PDB file of C-alpha atoms in Angstrom:
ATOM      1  CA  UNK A 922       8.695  19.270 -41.669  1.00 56.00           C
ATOM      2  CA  UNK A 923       9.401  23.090 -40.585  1.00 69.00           C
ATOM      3  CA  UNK A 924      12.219  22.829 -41.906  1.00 80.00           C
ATOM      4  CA  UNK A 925      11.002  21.804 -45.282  1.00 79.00           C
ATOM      5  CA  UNK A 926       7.953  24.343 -44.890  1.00 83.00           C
ATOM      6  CA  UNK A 927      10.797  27.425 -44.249  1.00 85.00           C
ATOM      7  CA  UNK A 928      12.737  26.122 -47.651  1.00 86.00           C
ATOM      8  CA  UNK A 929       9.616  26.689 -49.252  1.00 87.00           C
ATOM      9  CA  UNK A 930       9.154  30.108 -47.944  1.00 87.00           C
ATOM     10  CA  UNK A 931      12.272  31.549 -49.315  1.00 85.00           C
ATOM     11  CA  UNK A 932      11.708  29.968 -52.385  1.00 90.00           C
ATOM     12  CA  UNK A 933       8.197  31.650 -52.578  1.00 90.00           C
ATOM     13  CA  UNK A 934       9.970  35.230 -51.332  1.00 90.00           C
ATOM     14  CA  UNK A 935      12.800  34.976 -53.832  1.00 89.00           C
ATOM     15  CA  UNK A 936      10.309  33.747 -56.878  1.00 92.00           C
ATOM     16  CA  UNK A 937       8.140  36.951 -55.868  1.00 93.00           C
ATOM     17  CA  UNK A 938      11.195  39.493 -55.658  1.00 90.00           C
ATOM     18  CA  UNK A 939      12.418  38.319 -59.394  1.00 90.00           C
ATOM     19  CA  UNK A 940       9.171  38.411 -60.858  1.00 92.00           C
ATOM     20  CA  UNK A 941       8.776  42.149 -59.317  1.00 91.00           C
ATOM     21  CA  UNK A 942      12.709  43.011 -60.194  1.00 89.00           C
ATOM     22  CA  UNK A 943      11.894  41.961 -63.631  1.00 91.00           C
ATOM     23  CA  UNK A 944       8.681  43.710 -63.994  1.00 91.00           C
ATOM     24  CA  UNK A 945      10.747  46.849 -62.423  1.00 90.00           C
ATOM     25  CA  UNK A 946      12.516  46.423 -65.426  1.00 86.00           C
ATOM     26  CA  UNK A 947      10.854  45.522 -68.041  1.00 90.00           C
ATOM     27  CA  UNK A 948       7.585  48.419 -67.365  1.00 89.00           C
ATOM     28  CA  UNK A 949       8.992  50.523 -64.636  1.00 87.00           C
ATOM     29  CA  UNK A 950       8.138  50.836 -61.257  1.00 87.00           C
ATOM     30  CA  UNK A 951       5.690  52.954 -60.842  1.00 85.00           C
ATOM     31  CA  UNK A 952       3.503  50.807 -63.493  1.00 90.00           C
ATOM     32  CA  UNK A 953       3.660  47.895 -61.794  1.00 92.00           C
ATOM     33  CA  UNK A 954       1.322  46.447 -59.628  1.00 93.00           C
ATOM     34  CA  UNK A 955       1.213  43.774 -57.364  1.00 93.00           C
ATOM     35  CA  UNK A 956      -0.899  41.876 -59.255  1.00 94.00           C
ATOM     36  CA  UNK A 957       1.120  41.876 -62.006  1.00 95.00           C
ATOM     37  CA  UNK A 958       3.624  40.553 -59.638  1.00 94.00           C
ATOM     38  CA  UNK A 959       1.872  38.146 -58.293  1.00 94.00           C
ATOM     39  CA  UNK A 960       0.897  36.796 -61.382  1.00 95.00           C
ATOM     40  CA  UNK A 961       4.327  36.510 -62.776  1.00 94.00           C
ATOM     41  CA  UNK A 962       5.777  35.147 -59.378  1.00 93.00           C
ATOM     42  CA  UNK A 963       2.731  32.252 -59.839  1.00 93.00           C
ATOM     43  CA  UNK A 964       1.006  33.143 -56.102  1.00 93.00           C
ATOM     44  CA  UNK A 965      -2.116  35.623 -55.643  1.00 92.00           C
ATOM     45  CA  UNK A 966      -1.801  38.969 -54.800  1.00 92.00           C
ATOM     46  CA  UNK A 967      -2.753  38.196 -51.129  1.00 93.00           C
ATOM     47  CA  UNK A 968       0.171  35.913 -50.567  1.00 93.00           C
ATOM     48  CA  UNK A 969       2.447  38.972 -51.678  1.00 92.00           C
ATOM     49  CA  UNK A 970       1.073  41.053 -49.389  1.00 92.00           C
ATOM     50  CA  UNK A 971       1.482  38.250 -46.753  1.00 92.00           C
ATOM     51  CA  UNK A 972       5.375  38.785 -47.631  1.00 91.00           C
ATOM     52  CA  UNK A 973       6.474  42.068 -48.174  1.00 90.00           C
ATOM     53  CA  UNK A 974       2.923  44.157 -47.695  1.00 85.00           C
ATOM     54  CA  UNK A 975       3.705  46.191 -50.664  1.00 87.00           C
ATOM     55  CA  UNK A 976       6.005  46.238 -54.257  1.00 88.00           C
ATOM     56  CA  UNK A 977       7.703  49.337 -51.978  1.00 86.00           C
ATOM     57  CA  UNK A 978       8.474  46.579 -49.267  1.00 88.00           C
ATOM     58  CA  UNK A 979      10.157  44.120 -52.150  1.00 90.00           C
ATOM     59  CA  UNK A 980      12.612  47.178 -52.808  1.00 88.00           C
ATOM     60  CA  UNK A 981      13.232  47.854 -49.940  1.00 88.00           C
ATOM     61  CA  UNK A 982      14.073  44.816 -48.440  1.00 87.00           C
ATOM     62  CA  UNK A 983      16.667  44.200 -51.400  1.00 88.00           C
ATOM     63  CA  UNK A 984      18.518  47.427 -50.895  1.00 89.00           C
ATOM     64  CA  UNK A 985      18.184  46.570 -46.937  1.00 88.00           C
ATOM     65  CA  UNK A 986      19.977  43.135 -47.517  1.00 88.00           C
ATOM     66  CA  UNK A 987      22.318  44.540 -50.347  1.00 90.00           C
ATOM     67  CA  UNK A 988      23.559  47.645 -47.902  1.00 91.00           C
ATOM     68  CA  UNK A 989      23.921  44.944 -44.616  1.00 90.00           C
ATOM     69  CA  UNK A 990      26.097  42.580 -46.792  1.00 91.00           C
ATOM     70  CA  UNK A 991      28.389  45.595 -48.105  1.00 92.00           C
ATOM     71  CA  UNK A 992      28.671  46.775 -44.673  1.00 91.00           C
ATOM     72  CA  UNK A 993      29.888  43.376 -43.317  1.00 91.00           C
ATOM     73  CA  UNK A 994      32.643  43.217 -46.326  1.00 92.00           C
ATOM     74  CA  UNK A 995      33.779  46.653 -45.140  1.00 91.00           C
ATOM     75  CA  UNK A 996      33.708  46.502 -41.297  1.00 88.00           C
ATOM     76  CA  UNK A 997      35.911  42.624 -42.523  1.00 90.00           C
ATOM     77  CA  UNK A 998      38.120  44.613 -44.135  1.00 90.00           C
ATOM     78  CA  UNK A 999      38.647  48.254 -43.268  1.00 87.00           C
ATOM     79  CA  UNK A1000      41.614  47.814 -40.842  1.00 83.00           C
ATOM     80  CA  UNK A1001      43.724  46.430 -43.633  1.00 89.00           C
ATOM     81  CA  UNK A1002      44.116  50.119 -45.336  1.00 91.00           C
ATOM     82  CA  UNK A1003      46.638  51.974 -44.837  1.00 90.00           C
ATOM     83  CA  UNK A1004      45.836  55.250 -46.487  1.00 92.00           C
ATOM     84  CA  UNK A1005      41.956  56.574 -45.058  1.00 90.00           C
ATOM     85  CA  UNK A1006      41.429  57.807 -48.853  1.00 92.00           C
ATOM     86  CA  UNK A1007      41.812  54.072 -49.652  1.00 93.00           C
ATOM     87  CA  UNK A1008      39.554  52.888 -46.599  1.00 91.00           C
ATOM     88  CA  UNK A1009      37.131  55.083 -47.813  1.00 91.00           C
ATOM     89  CA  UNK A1010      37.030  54.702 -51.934  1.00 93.00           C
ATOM     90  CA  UNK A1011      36.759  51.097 -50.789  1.00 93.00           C
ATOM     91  CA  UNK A1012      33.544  51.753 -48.489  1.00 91.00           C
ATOM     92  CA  UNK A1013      31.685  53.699 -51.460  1.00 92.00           C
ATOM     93  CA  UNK A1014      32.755  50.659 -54.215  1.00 93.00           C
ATOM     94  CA  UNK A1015      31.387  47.981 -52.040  1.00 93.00           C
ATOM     95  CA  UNK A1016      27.741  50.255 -51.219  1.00 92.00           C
ATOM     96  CA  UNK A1017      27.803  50.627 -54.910  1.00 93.00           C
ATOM     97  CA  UNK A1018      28.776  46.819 -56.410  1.00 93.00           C
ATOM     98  CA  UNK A1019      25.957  45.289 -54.077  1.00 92.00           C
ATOM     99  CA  UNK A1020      23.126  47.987 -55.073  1.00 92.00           C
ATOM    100  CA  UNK A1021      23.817  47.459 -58.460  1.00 92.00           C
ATOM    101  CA  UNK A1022      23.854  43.798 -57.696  1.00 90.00           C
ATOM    102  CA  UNK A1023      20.162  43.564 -56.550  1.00 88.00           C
ATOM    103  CA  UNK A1024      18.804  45.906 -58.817  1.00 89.00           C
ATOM    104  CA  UNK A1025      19.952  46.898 -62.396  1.00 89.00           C
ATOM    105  CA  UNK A1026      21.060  50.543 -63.473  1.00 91.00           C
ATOM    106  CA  UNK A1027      17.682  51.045 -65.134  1.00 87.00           C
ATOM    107  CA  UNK A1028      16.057  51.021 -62.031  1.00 88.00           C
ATOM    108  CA  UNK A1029      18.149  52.757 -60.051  1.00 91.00           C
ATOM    109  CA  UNK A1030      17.360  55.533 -62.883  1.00 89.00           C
ATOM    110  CA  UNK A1031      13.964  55.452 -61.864  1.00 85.00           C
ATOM    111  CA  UNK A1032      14.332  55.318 -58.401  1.00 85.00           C
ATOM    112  CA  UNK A1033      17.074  57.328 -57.227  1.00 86.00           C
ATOM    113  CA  UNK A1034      15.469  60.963 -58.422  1.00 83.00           C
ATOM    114  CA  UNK A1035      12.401  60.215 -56.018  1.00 76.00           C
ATOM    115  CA  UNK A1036      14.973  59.235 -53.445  1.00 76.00           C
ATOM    116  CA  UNK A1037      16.609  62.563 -53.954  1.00 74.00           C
ATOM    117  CA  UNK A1038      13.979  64.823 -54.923  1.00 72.00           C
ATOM    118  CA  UNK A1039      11.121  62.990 -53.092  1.00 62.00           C
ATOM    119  CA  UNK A1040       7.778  61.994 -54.732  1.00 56.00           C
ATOM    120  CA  UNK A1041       4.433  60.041 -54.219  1.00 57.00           C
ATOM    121  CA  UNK A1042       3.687  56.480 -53.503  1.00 55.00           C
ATOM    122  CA  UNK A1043       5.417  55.477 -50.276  1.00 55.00           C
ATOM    123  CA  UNK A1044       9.054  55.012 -51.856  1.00 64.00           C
ATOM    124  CA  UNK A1045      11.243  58.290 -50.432  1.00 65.00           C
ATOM    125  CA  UNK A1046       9.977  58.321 -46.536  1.00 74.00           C
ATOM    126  CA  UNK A1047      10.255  54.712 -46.331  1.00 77.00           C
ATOM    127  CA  UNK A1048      13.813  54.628 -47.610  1.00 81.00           C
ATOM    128  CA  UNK A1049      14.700  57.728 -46.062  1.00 81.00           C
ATOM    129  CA  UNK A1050      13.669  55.888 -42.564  1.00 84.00           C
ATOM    130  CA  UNK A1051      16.195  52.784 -43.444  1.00 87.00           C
ATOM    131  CA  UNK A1052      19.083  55.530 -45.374  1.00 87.00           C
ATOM    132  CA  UNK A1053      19.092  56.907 -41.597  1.00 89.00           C
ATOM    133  CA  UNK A1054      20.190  53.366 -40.602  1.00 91.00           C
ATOM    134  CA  UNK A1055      23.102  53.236 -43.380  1.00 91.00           C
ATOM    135  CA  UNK A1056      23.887  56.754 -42.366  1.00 93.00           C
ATOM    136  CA  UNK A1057      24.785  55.408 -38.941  1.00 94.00           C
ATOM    137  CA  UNK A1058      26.216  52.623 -39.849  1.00 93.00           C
ATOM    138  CA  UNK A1059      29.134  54.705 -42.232  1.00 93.00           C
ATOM    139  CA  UNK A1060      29.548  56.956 -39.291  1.00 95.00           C
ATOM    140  CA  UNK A1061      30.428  53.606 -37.168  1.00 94.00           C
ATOM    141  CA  UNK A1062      33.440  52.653 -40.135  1.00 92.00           C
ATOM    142  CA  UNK A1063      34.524  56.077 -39.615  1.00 93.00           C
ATOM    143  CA  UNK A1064      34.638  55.672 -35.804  1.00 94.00           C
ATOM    144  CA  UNK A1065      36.387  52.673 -36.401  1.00 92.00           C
ATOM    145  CA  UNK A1066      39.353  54.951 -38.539  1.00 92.00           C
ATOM    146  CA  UNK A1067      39.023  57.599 -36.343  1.00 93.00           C
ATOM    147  CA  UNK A1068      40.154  54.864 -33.312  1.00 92.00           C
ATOM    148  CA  UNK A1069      43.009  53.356 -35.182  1.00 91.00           C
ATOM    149  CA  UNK A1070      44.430  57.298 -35.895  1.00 91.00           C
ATOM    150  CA  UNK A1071      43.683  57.553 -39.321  1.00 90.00           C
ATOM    151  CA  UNK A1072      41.209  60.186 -38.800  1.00 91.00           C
ATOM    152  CA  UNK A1073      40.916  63.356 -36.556  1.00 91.00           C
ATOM    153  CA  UNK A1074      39.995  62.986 -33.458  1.00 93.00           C
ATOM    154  CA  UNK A1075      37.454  65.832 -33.372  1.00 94.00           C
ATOM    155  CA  UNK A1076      36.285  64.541 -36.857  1.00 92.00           C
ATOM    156  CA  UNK A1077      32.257  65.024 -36.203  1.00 95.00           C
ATOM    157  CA  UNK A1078      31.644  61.716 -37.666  1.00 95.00           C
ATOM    158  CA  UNK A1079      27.679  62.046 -37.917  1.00 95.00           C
ATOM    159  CA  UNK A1080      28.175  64.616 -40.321  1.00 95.00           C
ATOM    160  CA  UNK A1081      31.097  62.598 -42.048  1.00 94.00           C
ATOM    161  CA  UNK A1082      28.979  59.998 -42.718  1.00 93.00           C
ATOM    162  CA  UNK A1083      25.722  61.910 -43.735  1.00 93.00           C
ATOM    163  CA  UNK A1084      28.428  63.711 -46.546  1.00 92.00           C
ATOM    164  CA  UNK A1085      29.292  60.354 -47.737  1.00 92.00           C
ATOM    165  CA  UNK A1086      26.394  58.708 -47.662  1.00 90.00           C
ATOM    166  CA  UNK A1087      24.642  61.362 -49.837  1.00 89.00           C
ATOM    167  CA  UNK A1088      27.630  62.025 -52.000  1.00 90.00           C
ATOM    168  CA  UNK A1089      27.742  58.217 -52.652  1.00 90.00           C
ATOM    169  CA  UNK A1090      23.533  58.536 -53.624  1.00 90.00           C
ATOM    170  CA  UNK A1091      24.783  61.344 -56.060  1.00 90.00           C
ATOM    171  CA  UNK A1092      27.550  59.594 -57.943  1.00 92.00           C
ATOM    172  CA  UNK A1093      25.315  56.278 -58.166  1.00 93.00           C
ATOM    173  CA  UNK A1094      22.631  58.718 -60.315  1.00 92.00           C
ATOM    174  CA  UNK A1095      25.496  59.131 -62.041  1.00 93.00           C
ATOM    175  CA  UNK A1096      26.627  56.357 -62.738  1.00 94.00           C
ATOM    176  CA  UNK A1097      23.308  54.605 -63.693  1.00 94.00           C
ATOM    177  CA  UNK A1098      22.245  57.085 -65.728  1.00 91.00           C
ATOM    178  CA  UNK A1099      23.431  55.058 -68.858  1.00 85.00           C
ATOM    179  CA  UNK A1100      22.909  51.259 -68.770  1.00 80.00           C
ATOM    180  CA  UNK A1101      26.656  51.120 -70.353  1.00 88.00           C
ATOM    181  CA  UNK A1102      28.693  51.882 -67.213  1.00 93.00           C
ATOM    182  CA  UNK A1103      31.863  53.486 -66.752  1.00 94.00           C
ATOM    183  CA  UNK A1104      33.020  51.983 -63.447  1.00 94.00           C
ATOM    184  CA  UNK A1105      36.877  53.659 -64.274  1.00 94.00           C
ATOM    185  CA  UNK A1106      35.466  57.000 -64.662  1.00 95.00           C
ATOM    186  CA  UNK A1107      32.966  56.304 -61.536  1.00 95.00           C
ATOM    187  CA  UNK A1108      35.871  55.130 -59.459  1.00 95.00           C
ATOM    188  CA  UNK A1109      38.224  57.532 -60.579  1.00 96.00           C
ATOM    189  CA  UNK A1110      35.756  61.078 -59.732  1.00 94.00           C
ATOM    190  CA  UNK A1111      35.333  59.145 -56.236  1.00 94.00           C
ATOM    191  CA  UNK A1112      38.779  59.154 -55.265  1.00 95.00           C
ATOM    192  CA  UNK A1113      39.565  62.615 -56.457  1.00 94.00           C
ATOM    193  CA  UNK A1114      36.315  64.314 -54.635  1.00 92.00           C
ATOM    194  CA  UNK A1115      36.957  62.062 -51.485  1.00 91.00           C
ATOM    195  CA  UNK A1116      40.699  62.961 -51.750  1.00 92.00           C
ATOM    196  CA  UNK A1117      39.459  66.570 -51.441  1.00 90.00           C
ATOM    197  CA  UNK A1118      36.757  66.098 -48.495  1.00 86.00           C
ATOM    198  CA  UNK A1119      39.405  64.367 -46.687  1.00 85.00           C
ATOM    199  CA  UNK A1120      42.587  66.607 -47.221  1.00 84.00           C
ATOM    200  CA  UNK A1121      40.521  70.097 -47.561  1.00 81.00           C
ATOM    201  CA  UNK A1122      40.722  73.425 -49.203  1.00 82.00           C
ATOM    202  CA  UNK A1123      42.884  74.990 -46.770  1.00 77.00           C
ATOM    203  CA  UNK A1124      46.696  76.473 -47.664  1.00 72.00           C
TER     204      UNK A1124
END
């Protein structure tokens, strides 16, 4: 029976994150509510705020769960490259391909400049908080190249991973800022500016 009653939880959460992603879409997030939400999602408002507390939370969480499955493909795979340039191109496709997986380039339009710029209504401290988390979690790949020798050993890899992890919030703006996206041009400026982080503009 808890078993069943569990099923029917995540069916409730996943019916109430479409219904918001949707109405993200459709109206924009700041002019959504969470009644509108709950409305579409077929609950009451109450019973959203018993799962995520706010429409913030229902972002949140995706990007959360997007960023943790990207960072298990990486740490899966990132012994298997060679060249660091290639370890690293790869880190920055697979953050990208799982945001854009969760929520659609439109969005990201609308929420990356209060990510970047900051802004009202809970959004930029609250993702700030879990970016530190991501943050870390890059400078932990880069530990991982910096132990198999493919990176300096004095490489400060905090700040390594605070450069990428911004640079990567940059180029998704970017890259979202038409809904027709040029993944070839995306991938190609990536390699060439992370070509130059890693290789430097010394003689």
């Amino acid at each position: 029976m808890s078993g069943l009653r569990e099923r029917q939880k995540a069916l409730r959460r996943k019916a109430i994150s479409a219904a918001a992603v949707a109405l993200f879409q459709r109206q924009g997030f700041r002019e959504t509510t969470v009644e509108q939400i709950a409305r579409d999602a077929g609950v009451s408002a109450p019973t959203v705020f018993n799962y995520f507390g706010s429409k913030h939370e229902i972002i949140l969480e995706m990007i959360k769960e997007a960023d943790r499955r990207a960072l298990v493909d990486v740490h899966t795979r990132i012994r298997d490259f060679d060249d660091p340039i290639d370890a690293l191109c790869h880190l920055e496709h697979i953050l990208v391909s799982y945001a854009l997986h969760v929520l659609p380039p439109a969005l990201w339009r609308e929420l990356l400049p209060l990510v970047l710029v900051g802004g009202n209504g809970g959004l930029p401290e609250a993702y700030r908080q879990m970016n530190r988390g991501l943050q870390a979690e890059i400078a932990n790949v880069l530990r991982e190249l910096q132990a198999a020798g493919k990176l300096r050993a004095d490489l400060d890899v905090e700040l390594a991973g605070f450069l990428l992890n911004d640079y990567s919030h940059l180029q998704l703006l970017r890259l979202t800022a038409s809904d027709e996206l040029d993944m070839q041009a995306h991938s190609a400026t990536v390699r060439a500016t992370t070509r130059l982080m890693f290789e430097g503009m010394r003689a």
